[in-house]
mmCIF file of C-alpha atoms in Angstrom:
data_model
loop_
_atom_site.group_PDB
_atom_site.id
_atom_site.type_symbol
_atom_site.label_atom_id
_atom_site.label_comp_id
_atom_site.label_asym_id
_atom_site.label_seq_id
_atom_site.Cartn_x
_atom_site.Cartn_y
_atom_site.Cartn_z
ATOM 1 C CA MET S 1 0.078 0.055 -0.095
ATOM 2 C CA ILE S 2 2.742 2.413 1.054
ATOM 3 C CA HIS S 3 6.248 2.298 -0.304
ATOM 4 C CA VAL S 4 9.070 4.513 0.732
ATOM 5 C CA ALA S 5 12.695 4.345 -0.427
ATOM 6 C CA GLY S 6 15.684 6.403 0.299
ATOM 7 C CA LEU S 7 13.492 9.273 1.175
ATOM 8 C CA VAL S 8 15.324 12.772 1.601
ATOM 9 C CA LYS S 9 13.991 16.192 2.389
ATOM 10 C CA GLU S 10 16.109 19.211 2.728
ATOM 11 C CA PHE S 11 15.154 22.673 3.547
ATOM 12 C CA ARG S 12 17.188 25.612 2.456
ATOM 13 C CA ARG S 13 17.522 29.115 3.877
ATOM 14 C CA PRO S 14 19.640 31.975 3.052
ATOM 15 C CA GLN S 15 22.823 32.371 5.106
ATOM 16 C CA ARG S 16 22.704 35.577 6.874
ATOM 17 C CA VAL S 17 25.400 37.946 7.527
ATOM 18 C CA GLU S 18 25.197 40.521 10.397
ATOM 19 C CA GLY S 19 25.520 44.219 9.950
ATOM 20 C CA PHE S 20 24.204 46.621 7.078
ATOM 21 C CA ALA S 21 26.831 45.465 4.518
ATOM 22 C CA GLY S 22 26.074 41.848 5.554
ATOM 23 C CA GLY S 23 22.324 42.417 4.899
ATOM 24 C CA LEU S 24 23.096 43.537 1.410
ATOM 25 C CA ARG S 25 25.404 40.683 0.712
ATOM 26 C CA THR S 26 22.501 38.319 2.069
ATOM 27 C CA LEU S 27 20.110 40.038 -0.256
ATOM 28 C CA PHE S 28 22.351 39.369 -3.317
ATOM 29 C CA THR S 29 24.167 36.264 -2.862
ATOM 30 C CA ARG S 30 23.173 32.711 -3.207
ATOM 31 C CA GLN S 31 24.632 31.202 -0.120
ATOM 32 C CA TYR S 32 22.290 28.765 1.816
ATOM 33 C CA LEU S 33 22.170 26.676 4.981
ATOM 34 C CA VAL S 34 20.892 23.320 4.265
ATOM 35 C CA THR S 35 19.034 21.359 6.902
ATOM 36 C CA ARG S 36 18.237 17.722 6.171
ATOM 37 C CA ALA S 37 14.975 16.908 8.043
ATOM 38 C CA VAL S 38 14.450 13.499 6.484
ATOM 39 C CA ASP S 39 17.536 11.288 5.712
ATOM 40 C CA ASP S 40 17.417 8.140 3.711
ATOM 41 C CA VAL S 41 14.166 6.807 5.178
ATOM 42 C CA SER S 42 12.652 3.606 3.713
ATOM 43 C CA PHE S 43 9.821 1.325 4.890
ATOM 44 C CA ASP S 44 6.834 -0.561 3.411
ATOM 45 C CA ILE S 45 3.441 -0.778 4.883
ATOM 46 C CA PRO S 46 0.896 -3.256 3.365
ATOM 47 C CA ASP S 47 -2.960 -2.928 3.198
ATOM 48 C CA GLY S 48 -4.704 -2.910 6.561
ATOM 49 C CA GLU S 49 -1.608 -2.404 8.829
ATOM 50 C CA LEU S 50 -1.719 0.043 11.778
ATOM 51 C CA VAL S 51 1.811 1.489 12.321
ATOM 52 C CA GLY S 52 3.186 3.949 14.965
ATOM 53 C CA TYR S 53 5.652 6.331 13.508
ATOM 54 C CA LEU S 54 7.621 7.636 16.506
ATOM 55 C CA GLY S 55 10.286 10.070 17.439
ATOM 56 C CA PRO S 56 11.062 13.383 19.475
ATOM 57 C CA ASN S 57 10.174 16.650 18.282
ATOM 58 C CA GLY S 58 12.058 17.558 15.258
ATOM 59 C CA ALA S 59 12.789 13.926 14.331
ATOM 60 C CA GLY S 60 11.223 14.255 10.856
ATOM 61 C CA LYS S 61 7.844 12.591 11.497
ATOM 62 C CA SER S 62 5.531 15.448 10.230
ATOM 63 C CA THR S 63 7.802 16.090 7.339
ATOM 64 C CA THR S 64 7.464 12.462 6.355
ATOM 65 C CA ILE S 65 3.636 12.642 6.702
ATOM 66 C CA LYS S 66 3.532 15.753 4.546
ATOM 67 C CA MET S 67 5.523 13.987 1.565
ATOM 68 C CA LEU S 68 3.156 11.089 1.910
ATOM 69 C CA THR S 69 0.095 13.270 1.576
ATOM 70 C CA GLY S 70 1.612 15.269 -1.411
ATOM 71 C CA ILE S 71 1.965 18.589 0.755
ATOM 72 C CA LEU S 72 5.834 18.480 0.319
ATOM 73 C CA VAL S 73 8.008 17.380 -2.483
ATOM 74 C CA PRO S 74 10.959 15.229 -1.476
ATOM 75 C CA THR S 75 14.499 16.137 -2.457
ATOM 76 C CA ALA S 76 15.318 12.616 -3.218
ATOM 77 C CA GLY S 77 13.919 9.162 -2.976
ATOM 78 C CA VAL S 78 10.660 7.282 -3.819
ATOM 79 C CA VAL S 79 7.261 7.474 -2.242
ATOM 80 C CA GLU S 80 4.108 5.620 -3.570
ATOM 81 C CA VAL S 81 0.925 5.474 -1.875
ATOM 82 C CA GLY S 82 -1.512 2.939 -3.484
ATOM 83 C CA GLY S 83 0.225 3.009 -6.744
ATOM 84 C CA LEU S 84 0.305 6.822 -6.793
ATOM 85 C CA VAL S 85 3.134 9.411 -6.454
ATOM 86 C CA PRO S 86 1.551 11.765 -4.142
ATOM 87 C CA TRP S 87 3.001 15.096 -5.290
ATOM 88 C CA ARG S 88 2.374 14.249 -8.904
ATOM 89 C CA GLU S 89 -1.304 13.114 -8.665
ATOM 90 C CA ARG S 90 -2.293 15.117 -5.763
ATOM 91 C CA GLU S 91 -6.052 15.052 -6.506
ATOM 92 C CA ARG S 92 -6.324 11.457 -6.999
ATOM 93 C CA ASN S 93 -3.987 10.758 -3.867
ATOM 94 C CA ALA S 94 -6.467 13.152 -1.964
ATOM 95 C CA ARG S 95 -9.251 10.843 -2.761
ATOM 96 C CA GLN S 96 -7.567 7.851 -1.220
ATOM 97 C CA ILE S 97 -6.325 9.268 2.029
ATOM 98 C CA GLY S 98 -7.728 10.801 5.085
ATOM 99 C CA VAL S 99 -5.452 13.139 7.559
ATOM 100 C CA VAL S 100 -6.053 14.481 10.874
ATOM 101 C CA PHE S 101 -3.530 16.858 12.509
ATOM 102 C CA GLY S 102 -4.271 17.171 16.120
ATOM 103 C CA GLN S 103 -3.683 21.075 16.206
ATOM 104 C CA ARG S 104 -5.282 21.905 13.069
ATOM 105 C CA SER S 105 -9.085 21.433 11.960
ATOM 106 C CA GLN S 106 -10.368 20.762 8.460
ATOM 107 C CA LEU S 107 -13.837 21.820 9.645
ATOM 108 C CA TRP S 108 -15.521 25.099 8.949
ATOM 109 C CA TRP S 109 -15.170 27.259 12.156
ATOM 110 C CA ASP S 110 -18.556 29.051 12.014
ATOM 111 C CA LEU S 111 -20.647 26.248 10.547
ATOM 112 C CA PRO S 112 -22.470 23.464 12.556
ATOM 113 C CA LEU S 113 -20.486 20.242 12.610
ATOM 114 C CA ARG S 114 -23.407 18.641 10.472
ATOM 115 C CA GLU S 115 -22.828 21.248 7.736
ATOM 116 C CA SER S 116 -19.163 20.907 7.614
ATOM 117 C CA LEU S 117 -19.446 17.278 7.148
ATOM 118 C CA ARG S 118 -22.101 17.696 4.310
ATOM 119 C CA LEU S 119 -19.875 19.957 2.489
ATOM 120 C CA ILE S 120 -16.871 17.541 2.859
ATOM 121 C CA GLY S 121 -19.318 14.705 1.429
ATOM 122 C CA VAL S 122 -20.292 17.076 -1.555
ATOM 123 C CA VAL S 123 -16.576 17.868 -2.343
ATOM 124 C CA TYR S 124 -15.736 14.350 -2.508
ATOM 125 C CA GLY S 125 -18.897 13.326 -4.688
ATOM 126 C CA LEU S 126 -20.308 11.158 -1.800
ATOM 127 C CA PRO S 127 -24.034 10.242 -2.685
ATOM 128 C CA ARG S 128 -26.608 11.603 -0.316
ATOM 129 C CA PRO S 129 -27.816 7.982 0.706
ATOM 130 C CA ALA S 130 -24.110 6.854 1.301
ATOM 131 C CA TYR S 131 -23.491 10.081 3.224
ATOM 132 C CA ASN S 132 -26.579 9.554 5.541
ATOM 133 C CA ARG S 133 -25.588 6.176 6.180
ATOM 134 C CA VAL S 134 -21.967 6.830 6.993
ATOM 135 C CA LEU S 135 -22.945 9.952 9.215
ATOM 136 C CA GLY S 136 -25.218 7.718 11.120
ATOM 137 C CA GLU S 137 -22.474 5.077 11.693
ATOM 138 C CA PHE S 138 -19.864 7.632 12.715
ATOM 139 C CA SER S 139 -22.339 9.394 14.926
ATOM 140 C CA GLU S 140 -22.922 6.182 16.819
ATOM 141 C CA LEU S 141 -19.290 5.179 16.989
ATOM 142 C CA LEU S 142 -17.974 8.546 17.987
ATOM 143 C CA GLU S 143 -21.092 9.652 20.170
ATOM 144 C CA MET S 144 -21.552 12.875 18.141
ATOM 145 C CA ALA S 145 -25.260 13.023 17.975
ATOM 146 C CA GLU S 146 -25.635 15.535 20.862
ATOM 147 C CA PHE S 147 -23.305 18.112 19.254
ATOM 148 C CA LEU S 148 -23.802 17.715 15.400
ATOM 149 C CA ASP S 149 -25.826 20.841 15.085
ATOM 150 C CA THR S 150 -23.372 22.975 17.234
ATOM 151 C CA PRO S 151 -21.099 25.420 15.402
ATOM 152 C CA VAL S 152 -17.613 24.035 15.257
ATOM 153 C CA ARG S 153 -16.174 27.101 17.130
ATOM 154 C CA GLN S 154 -18.216 26.152 20.105
ATOM 155 C CA LEU S 155 -17.114 22.574 20.195
ATOM 156 C CA SER S 156 -14.650 21.246 23.018
ATOM 157 C CA LEU S 157 -11.408 19.864 21.978
ATOM 158 C CA GLY S 158 -12.354 16.471 22.261
ATOM 159 C CA GLN S 159 -15.632 16.961 20.297
ATOM 160 C CA ARG S 160 -13.860 18.713 17.581
ATOM 161 C CA MET S 161 -11.323 15.836 17.356
ATOM 162 C CA ARG S 162 -14.139 13.349 17.002
ATOM 163 C CA GLY S 163 -15.618 15.663 14.134
ATOM 164 C CA ASP S 164 -12.189 15.782 12.446
ATOM 165 C CA LEU S 165 -11.950 12.003 12.465
ATOM 166 C CA ALA S 166 -15.326 11.553 10.999
ATOM 167 C CA ALA S 167 -14.362 14.227 8.251
ATOM 168 C CA ALA S 168 -11.186 12.446 7.517
ATOM 169 C CA MET S 169 -12.938 9.206 6.970
ATOM 170 C CA LEU S 170 -16.445 10.193 5.639
ATOM 171 C CA TYR S 171 -15.497 9.267 2.017
ATOM 172 C CA GLY S 172 -13.926 5.947 2.921
ATOM 173 C CA PRO S 173 -10.244 6.510 2.214
ATOM 174 C CA ARG S 174 -7.805 3.493 2.180
ATOM 175 C CA VAL S 175 -5.108 5.144 4.180
ATOM 176 C CA LEU S 176 -5.512 7.394 7.342
ATOM 177 C CA TYR S 177 -2.690 9.588 8.477
ATOM 178 C CA LEU S 178 -2.957 10.641 12.388
ATOM 179 C CA ASP S 179 -0.663 13.244 13.658
ATOM 180 C CA GLU S 180 -1.203 13.647 17.347
ATOM 181 C CA PRO S 181 -4.938 12.735 17.164
ATOM 182 C CA THR S 182 -5.330 12.621 21.006
ATOM 183 C CA VAL S 183 -3.147 15.614 22.103
ATOM 184 C CA GLY S 184 -4.811 17.415 25.028
ATOM 185 C CA LEU S 185 -7.678 15.293 25.312
ATOM 186 C CA ASP S 186 -9.206 13.744 28.441
ATOM 187 C CA VAL S 187 -9.250 10.088 29.363
ATOM 188 C CA VAL S 188 -12.892 9.635 28.012
ATOM 189 C CA ALA S 189 -12.262 11.332 24.767
ATOM 190 C CA LYS S 190 -9.039 9.434 24.129
ATOM 191 C CA GLU S 191 -10.733 6.050 24.701
ATOM 192 C CA ARG S 192 -13.585 7.051 22.263
ATOM 193 C CA ILE S 193 -10.973 7.928 19.541
ATOM 194 C CA ARG S 194 -9.012 4.783 20.120
ATOM 195 C CA LEU S 195 -12.029 2.581 19.806
ATOM 196 C CA PHE S 196 -12.958 4.286 16.556
ATOM 197 C CA ILE S 197 -9.428 3.940 14.947
ATOM 198 C CA GLU S 198 -9.437 0.229 16.187
ATOM 199 C CA ASP S 199 -12.829 -0.410 14.522
ATOM 200 C CA LEU S 200 -11.811 1.228 11.151
ATOM 201 C CA ASN S 201 -8.618 -0.778 10.956
ATOM 202 C CA ARG S 202 -10.528 -4.178 11.999
ATOM 203 C CA THR S 203 -13.751 -3.703 10.058
ATOM 204 C CA GLN S 204 -12.777 -1.729 6.866
ATOM 205 C CA GLY S 205 -9.057 -2.770 6.570
ATOM 206 C CA THR S 206 -7.917 0.987 6.679
ATOM 207 C CA THR S 207 -4.330 1.330 6.757
ATOM 208 C CA VAL S 208 -3.213 3.826 9.630
ATOM 209 C CA ILE S 209 -0.001 5.741 10.193
ATOM 210 C CA LEU S 210 -0.019 7.154 13.730
ATOM 211 C CA THR S 211 2.467 9.697 15.018
ATOM 212 C CA THR S 212 2.149 10.507 18.530
ATOM 213 C CA HIS S 213 3.965 11.281 21.972
ATOM 214 C CA ASP S 214 1.403 9.467 23.817
ATOM 215 C CA MET S 215 2.728 5.875 24.411
ATOM 216 C CA ASP S 216 -0.583 4.609 25.720
ATOM 217 C CA ASP S 217 -1.978 5.251 22.122
ATOM 218 C CA VAL S 218 0.971 3.123 20.727
ATOM 219 C CA GLU S 219 0.642 0.385 23.126
ATOM 220 C CA ARG S 220 -3.107 0.119 22.786
ATOM 221 C CA LEU S 221 -3.235 0.441 18.846
ATOM 222 C CA CYS S 222 0.023 -0.415 17.278
ATOM 223 C CA ARG S 223 1.652 -3.992 16.624
ATOM 224 C CA ARG S 224 4.422 -2.422 14.403
ATOM 225 C CA ILE S 225 6.406 0.770 15.005
ATOM 226 C CA VAL S 226 8.757 2.657 13.043
ATOM 227 C CA LEU S 227 11.292 4.724 15.398
ATOM 228 C CA ILE S 228 12.954 7.833 13.894
ATOM 229 C CA ASP S 229 15.596 10.373 15.121
ATOM 230 C CA GLN S 230 17.298 13.052 13.288
ATOM 231 C CA GLY S 231 15.514 12.136 10.095
ATOM 232 C CA ARG S 232 16.835 8.367 10.222
ATOM 233 C CA VAL S 233 15.009 5.225 11.055
ATOM 234 C CA LEU S 234 16.475 3.498 14.351
ATOM 235 C CA PHE S 235 14.050 0.648 14.549
ATOM 236 C CA ASP S 236 11.321 -0.962 12.317
ATOM 237 C CA GLY S 237 9.560 -4.034 13.657
ATOM 238 C CA PRO S 238 7.152 -5.266 16.142
ATOM 239 C CA LEU S 239 6.635 -3.506 19.413
ATOM 240 C CA ALA S 240 7.345 -6.686 21.324
ATOM 241 C CA ASP S 241 10.622 -7.073 19.617
ATOM 242 C CA LEU S 242 11.765 -3.537 20.553
ATOM 243 C CA LYS S 243 10.841 -4.241 24.313
ATOM 244 C CA ALA S 244 12.560 -7.567 24.074
ATOM 245 C CA ALA S 245 15.858 -5.844 22.912
ATOM 246 C CA TYR S 246 15.813 -2.868 25.319
ATOM 247 C CA ALA S 247 13.495 -4.131 28.205
ATOM 248 C CA PRO S 248 14.035 -7.832 28.422
ATOM 249 C CA TYR S 249 13.000 -8.227 31.965
ATOM 250 C CA ARG S 250 9.456 -8.971 33.283
ATOM 251 C CA GLU S 251 8.140 -8.756 36.862
ATOM 252 C CA VAL S 252 5.648 -10.936 38.710
ATOM 253 C CA ARG S 253 3.872 -9.028 41.492
ATOM 254 C CA PHE S 254 2.602 -11.027 44.530
ATOM 255 C CA LYS S 255 0.267 -10.081 47.158
ATOM 256 C CA LEU S 256 1.075 -12.029 50.413
ATOM 257 C CA ILE S 257 -0.510 -13.580 53.259
ATOM 258 C CA GLU S 258 2.756 -14.508 54.722
ATOM 259 C CA PRO S 259 6.098 -13.718 53.312
ATOM 260 C CA PRO S 260 8.801 -16.327 52.583
ATOM 261 C CA GLY S 261 10.712 -17.407 55.633
ATOM 262 C CA GLU S 262 14.415 -16.800 56.322
ATOM 263 C CA GLY S 263 16.855 -18.079 53.922
ATOM 264 C CA TRP S 264 14.470 -17.842 51.013
ATOM 265 C CA ALA S 265 16.139 -16.447 47.911
ATOM 266 C CA ALA S 266 14.862 -15.673 44.300
ATOM 267 C CA PRO S 267 15.654 -18.464 41.922
ATOM 268 C CA ALA S 268 18.654 -18.162 39.269
ATOM 269 C CA GLY S 269 17.637 -15.771 36.616
ATOM 270 C CA SER S 270 15.520 -13.605 38.779
ATOM 271 C CA GLU S 271 15.848 -10.938 41.682
ATOM 272 C CA VAL S 272 13.723 -9.449 44.200
ATOM 273 C CA ALA S 273 12.800 -5.989 43.058
ATOM 274 C CA ARG S 274 10.705 -4.872 45.878
ATOM 275 C CA ALA S 275 9.584 -6.684 49.121
ATOM 276 C CA GLY S 276 7.234 -5.891 51.939
ATOM 277 C CA PRO S 277 5.162 -7.620 54.641
ATOM 278 C CA ARG S 278 2.364 -8.136 52.229
ATOM 279 C CA GLU S 279 3.906 -7.598 48.874
ATOM 280 C CA LEU S 280 6.872 -9.054 46.673
ATOM 281 C CA ASP S 281 8.114 -8.183 43.219
ATOM 282 C CA VAL S 282 10.422 -10.546 41.332
ATOM 283 C CA ARG S 283 12.109 -9.403 38.289
ATOM 284 C CA PHE S 284 13.335 -12.119 35.878
ATOM 285 C CA ASP S 285 14.702 -12.636 32.480
ATOM 286 C CA PRO S 286 12.181 -14.827 30.323
ATOM 287 C CA ALA S 287 15.352 -16.105 28.497
ATOM 288 C CA VAL S 288 16.809 -17.642 31.482
ATOM 289 C CA ILE S 289 13.695 -18.564 33.565
ATOM 290 C CA SER S 290 9.960 -18.812 32.817
ATOM 291 C CA ALA S 291 7.240 -16.936 34.790
ATOM 292 C CA ALA S 292 5.918 -20.334 35.900
ATOM 293 C CA GLU S 293 9.125 -21.232 37.595
ATOM 294 C CA VAL S 294 9.298 -17.945 39.394
ATOM 295 C CA ILE S 295 5.762 -18.260 40.623
ATOM 296 C CA ALA S 296 6.445 -21.818 41.683
ATOM 297 C CA ALA S 297 9.594 -20.942 43.575
ATOM 298 C CA VAL S 298 7.748 -17.944 45.508
ATOM 299 C CA MET S 299 4.839 -20.048 46.356
ATOM 300 C CA ALA S 300 6.953 -22.808 47.757
ATOM 301 C CA GLY S 301 8.207 -20.265 50.220
ATOM 302 C CA ALA S 302 5.322 -18.049 50.974
ATOM 303 C CA GLN S 303 1.537 -17.932 51.183
ATOM 304 C CA VAL S 304 0.151 -15.875 48.110
ATOM 305 C CA SER S 305 -3.297 -14.426 47.966
ATOM 306 C CA ASP S 306 -2.974 -12.948 44.458
ATOM 307 C CA LEU S 307 -0.202 -12.329 41.547
ATOM 308 C CA SER S 308 0.171 -10.549 38.355
ATOM 309 C CA ILE S 309 2.648 -10.545 35.484
ATOM 310 C CA VAL S 310 3.872 -6.850 34.628
ATOM 311 C CA GLU S 311 5.090 -6.367 31.131
ATOM 312 C CA PRO S 312 7.606 -3.380 30.473
ATOM 313 C CA GLU S 313 6.210 -0.085 29.350
ATOM 314 C CA LEU S 314 6.955 1.347 26.114
ATOM 315 C CA GLU S 315 7.908 5.011 27.406
ATOM 316 C CA PRO S 316 10.888 3.983 29.490
ATOM 317 C CA VAL S 317 12.335 1.912 26.561
ATOM 318 C CA ILE S 318 11.978 4.914 24.046
ATOM 319 C CA ARG S 319 13.585 7.331 26.686
ATOM 320 C CA GLN S 320 16.456 4.612 27.090
ATOM 321 C CA ILE S 321 17.016 4.498 23.180
ATOM 322 C CA TYR S 322 17.105 8.396 22.750
ATOM 323 C CA ALA S 323 19.440 8.691 25.987
ATOM 324 C CA GLN S 324 21.847 6.381 24.410
ATOM 325 C CA ARG S 325 21.545 8.080 21.095
ATOM 326 C CA SER S 326 22.316 11.522 22.818
ATOM 327 C CA GLN S 327 25.200 10.050 24.697
ATOM 328 C CA ALA S 328 26.838 8.602 21.550
ATOM 329 C CA ARG S 329 26.416 12.048 19.749
ATOM 330 C CA ARG S 330 28.170 13.869 22.666
ATOM 331 C CA GLU S 331 30.934 11.230 22.710
ATOM 332 C CA ALA S 332 31.560 11.676 18.995
ATOM 333 C CA LEU S 333 31.559 15.524 19.337
ATOM 334 C CA SER S 334 34.059 15.291 22.071
ATOM 335 C CA SER S 335 36.366 13.005 20.481
#
């Protein structure tokens, strides 16, 4: 569905020289400073996949999305979306993609939400019966019925985001680009939007690329992630593989009736992460010892009322990767 190979985007700006004479020189010379925002990025996304495209601010995420949508022309490389080159066939490409930018709206500010959606249906040539059916489905899924007739400028952020999602998917595009779709939303609004995205991907096979700083979005929605920093891809693969590479340990959290007796020790391949009179956390490496063996060892020495296995969270993993990258850059500069 989406093919990206050797993608590069550079931005040029005039190199300024201070002072009056420098200003004249800047005006009449052709010296430029070049910033490479995207640097040799390659990936393929098949139909129906939901991918998290992650990175810190300035990593090149939004620039990549703008090239995929046809807003920007790449400096070098290949981009194809559904067999189309986005910036060469912008109108045809626009009919097969939907886009939601968290801080920007495609809705008409002074019109009721219903009228904004109707106009989008007209622009994309959606027949009235199809428009009514889709609007009814989206109203139910996104719980929009109570504010469909409210002017967009009077909607809360969560309501407007739901309206933007409906607008982006109204005409049934094959691809959906989401750039920070839950930024600034409360827990209830986030959950509603996540459920809607899951439903689109599952029932309609919509291909979704999600850029976000909210790791809960990623863990809830994405099975694959592409991690980018300074315009380059650092990791592309299953979320589970990233965690296994950078956070291989798991924990079993026990609630105790009676703690283990004197002389008890965690089995080989594990260690006690936290201990109290009524709780015990044991960290273990699944490559060395299984969760079942850890549980058996604890239950042989303690009375347990409850237990749970805690998987590593994504956010500390991402922080660790970027911290290592920053340290490597500092060492390279100092050497």
